[in-house]
PDB file of C-alpha atoms in Angstrom:
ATOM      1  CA  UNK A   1       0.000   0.000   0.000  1.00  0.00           C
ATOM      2  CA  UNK A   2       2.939   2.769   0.616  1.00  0.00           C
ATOM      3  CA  UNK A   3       4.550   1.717  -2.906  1.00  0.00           C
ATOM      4  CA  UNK A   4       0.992   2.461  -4.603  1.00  0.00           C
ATOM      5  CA  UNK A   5       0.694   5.460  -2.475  1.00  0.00           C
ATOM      6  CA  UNK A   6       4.243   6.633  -3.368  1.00  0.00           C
ATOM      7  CA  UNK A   7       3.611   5.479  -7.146  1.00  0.00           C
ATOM      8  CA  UNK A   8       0.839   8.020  -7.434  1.00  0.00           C
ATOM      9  CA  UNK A   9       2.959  11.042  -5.651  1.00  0.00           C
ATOM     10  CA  UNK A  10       5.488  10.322  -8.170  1.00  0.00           C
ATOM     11  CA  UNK A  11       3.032  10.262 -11.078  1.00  0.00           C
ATOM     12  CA  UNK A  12       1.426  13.649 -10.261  1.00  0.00           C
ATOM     13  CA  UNK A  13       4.875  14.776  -9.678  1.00  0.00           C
ATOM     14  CA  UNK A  14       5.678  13.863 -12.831  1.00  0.00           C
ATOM     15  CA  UNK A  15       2.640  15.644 -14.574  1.00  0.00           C
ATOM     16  CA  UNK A  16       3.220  18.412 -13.320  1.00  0.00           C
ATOM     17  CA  UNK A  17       6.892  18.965 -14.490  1.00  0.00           C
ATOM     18  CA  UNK A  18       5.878  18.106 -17.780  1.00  0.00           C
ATOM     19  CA  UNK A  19       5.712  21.062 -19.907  1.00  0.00           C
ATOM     20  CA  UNK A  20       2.037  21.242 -21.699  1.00  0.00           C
ATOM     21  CA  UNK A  21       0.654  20.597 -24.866  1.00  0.00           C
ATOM     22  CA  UNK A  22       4.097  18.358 -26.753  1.00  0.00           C
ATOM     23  CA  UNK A  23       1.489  16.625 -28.876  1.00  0.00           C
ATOM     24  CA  UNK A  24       2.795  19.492 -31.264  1.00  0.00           C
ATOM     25  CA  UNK A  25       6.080  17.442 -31.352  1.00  0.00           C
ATOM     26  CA  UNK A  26       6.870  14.947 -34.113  1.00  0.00           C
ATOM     27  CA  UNK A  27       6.236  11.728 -32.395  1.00  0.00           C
ATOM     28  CA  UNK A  28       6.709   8.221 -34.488  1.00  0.00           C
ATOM     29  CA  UNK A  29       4.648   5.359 -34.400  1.00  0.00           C
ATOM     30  CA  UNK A  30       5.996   2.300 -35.563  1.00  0.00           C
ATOM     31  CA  UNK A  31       3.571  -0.320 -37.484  1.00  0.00           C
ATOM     32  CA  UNK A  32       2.166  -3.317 -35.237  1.00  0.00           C
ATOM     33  CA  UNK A  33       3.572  -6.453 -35.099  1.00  0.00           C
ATOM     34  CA  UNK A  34       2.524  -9.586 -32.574  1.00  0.00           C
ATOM     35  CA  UNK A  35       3.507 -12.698 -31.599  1.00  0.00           C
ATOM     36  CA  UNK A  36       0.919 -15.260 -30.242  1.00  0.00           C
ATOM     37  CA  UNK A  37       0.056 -13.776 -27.088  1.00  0.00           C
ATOM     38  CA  UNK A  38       0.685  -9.822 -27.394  1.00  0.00           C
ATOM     39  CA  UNK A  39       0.069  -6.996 -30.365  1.00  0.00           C
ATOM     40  CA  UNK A  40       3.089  -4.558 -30.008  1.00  0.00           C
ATOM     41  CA  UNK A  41       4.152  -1.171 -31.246  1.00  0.00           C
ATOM     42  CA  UNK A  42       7.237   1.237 -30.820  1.00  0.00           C
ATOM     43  CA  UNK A  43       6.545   4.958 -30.377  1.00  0.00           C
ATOM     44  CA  UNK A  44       9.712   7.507 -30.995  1.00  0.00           C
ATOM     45  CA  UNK A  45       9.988  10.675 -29.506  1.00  0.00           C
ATOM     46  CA  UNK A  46      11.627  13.561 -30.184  1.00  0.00           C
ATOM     47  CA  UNK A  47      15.065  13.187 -28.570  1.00  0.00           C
ATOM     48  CA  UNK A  48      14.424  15.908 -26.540  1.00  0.00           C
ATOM     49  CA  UNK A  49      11.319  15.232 -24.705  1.00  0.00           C
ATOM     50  CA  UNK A  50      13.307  12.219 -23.232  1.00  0.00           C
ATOM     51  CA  UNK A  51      14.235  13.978 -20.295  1.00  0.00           C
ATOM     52  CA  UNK A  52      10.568  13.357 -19.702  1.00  0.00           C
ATOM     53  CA  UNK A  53      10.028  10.331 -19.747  1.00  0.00           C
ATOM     54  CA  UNK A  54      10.501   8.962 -16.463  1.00  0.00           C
ATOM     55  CA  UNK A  55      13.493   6.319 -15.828  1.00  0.00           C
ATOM     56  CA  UNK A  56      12.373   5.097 -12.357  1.00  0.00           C
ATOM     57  CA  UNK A  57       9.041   3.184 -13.674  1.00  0.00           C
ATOM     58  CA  UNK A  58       6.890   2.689 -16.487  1.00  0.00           C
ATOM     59  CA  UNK A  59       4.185   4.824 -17.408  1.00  0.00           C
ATOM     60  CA  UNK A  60       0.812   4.910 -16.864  1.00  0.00           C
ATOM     61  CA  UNK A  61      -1.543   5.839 -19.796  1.00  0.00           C
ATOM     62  CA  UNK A  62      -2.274   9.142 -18.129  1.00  0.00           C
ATOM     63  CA  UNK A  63       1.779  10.095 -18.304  1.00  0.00           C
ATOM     64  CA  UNK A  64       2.155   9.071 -21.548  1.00  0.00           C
ATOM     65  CA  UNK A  65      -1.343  10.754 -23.353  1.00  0.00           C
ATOM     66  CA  UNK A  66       0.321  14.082 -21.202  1.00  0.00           C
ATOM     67  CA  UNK A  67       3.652  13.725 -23.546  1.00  0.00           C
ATOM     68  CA  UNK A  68       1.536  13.910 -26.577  1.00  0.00           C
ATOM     69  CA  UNK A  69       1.533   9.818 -27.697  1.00  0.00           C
ATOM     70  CA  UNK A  70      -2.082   9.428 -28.936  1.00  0.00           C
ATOM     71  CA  UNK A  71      -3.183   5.677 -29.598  1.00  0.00           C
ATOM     72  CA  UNK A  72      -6.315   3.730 -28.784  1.00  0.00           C
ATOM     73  CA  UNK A  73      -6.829   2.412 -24.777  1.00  0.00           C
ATOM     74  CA  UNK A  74      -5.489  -0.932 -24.062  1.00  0.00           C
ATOM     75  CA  UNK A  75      -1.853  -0.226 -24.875  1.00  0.00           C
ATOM     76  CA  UNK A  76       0.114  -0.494 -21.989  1.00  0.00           C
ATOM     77  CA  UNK A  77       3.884   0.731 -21.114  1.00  0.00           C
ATOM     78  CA  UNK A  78       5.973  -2.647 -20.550  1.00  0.00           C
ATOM     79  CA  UNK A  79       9.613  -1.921 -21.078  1.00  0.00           C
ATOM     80  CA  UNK A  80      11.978   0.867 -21.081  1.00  0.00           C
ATOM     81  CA  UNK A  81      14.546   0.771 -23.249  1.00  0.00           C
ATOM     82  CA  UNK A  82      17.879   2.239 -21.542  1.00  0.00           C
ATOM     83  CA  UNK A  83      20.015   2.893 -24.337  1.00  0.00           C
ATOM     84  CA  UNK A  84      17.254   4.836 -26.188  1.00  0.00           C
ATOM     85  CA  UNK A  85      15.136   6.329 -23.105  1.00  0.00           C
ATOM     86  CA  UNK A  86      12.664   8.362 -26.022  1.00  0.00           C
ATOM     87  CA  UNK A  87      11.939   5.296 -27.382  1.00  0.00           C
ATOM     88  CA  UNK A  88       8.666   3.814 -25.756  1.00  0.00           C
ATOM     89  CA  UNK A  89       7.900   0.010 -25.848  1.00  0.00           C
ATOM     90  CA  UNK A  90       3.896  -0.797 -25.629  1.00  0.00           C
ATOM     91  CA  UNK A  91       1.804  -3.864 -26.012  1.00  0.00           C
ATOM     92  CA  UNK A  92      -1.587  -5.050 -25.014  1.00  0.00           C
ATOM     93  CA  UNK A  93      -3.096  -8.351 -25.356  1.00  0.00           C
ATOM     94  CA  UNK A  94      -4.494 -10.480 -28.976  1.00  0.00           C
ATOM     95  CA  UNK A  95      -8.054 -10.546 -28.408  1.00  0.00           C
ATOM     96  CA  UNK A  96      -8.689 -14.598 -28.256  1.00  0.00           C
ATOM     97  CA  UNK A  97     -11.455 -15.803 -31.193  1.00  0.00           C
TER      98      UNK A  97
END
């Protein structure tokens, strides 16, 4: 309960600091590609936002619609890629027929 409590401090933290309105910013989304359990994609930010994208955990939906990223719900955060930090790795689950 006090890491969920400190997650959220962090996250509003976070929004705050976050200059508004980047969705002006040339942001990259790569095509979709899958593999039998998950749909992925690869969004590219400008180099310089990545000094907002926070290194400590991965991002909610709410921090990364406030960086500009616009995609439909279900995509979810899952790894951050240290080398490349403005590079953001999402997936969300193949619907099952």
């Amino acid at each position: 309960m006090v890491s969920h409590f400190v997650t959220l401090v962090c996250c509003k933290t976070f929004l705050k600091t976050v200059p508004g309105n980047m969705s002006g910013s040339k942001i990259y989304y790569s095509d979709r590609y899958n593999d039998d359990q998950y749909e992925y994609r690869h969004v590219v930010l400008p180099r310089e936002m990545a000094k907002h994208v926070p290194r400590s955990h991965l991002m909610s939906e709410d921090e990364w619609r406030q960086l500009g990223v616009q995609q439909s719900q279900g995509w979810i955060h899952y790894m951050i890629h240290e080398p490349e930090p403005h590079i953001l790795l999402f997936r969300r689950p193949l619907l099952k027929h």
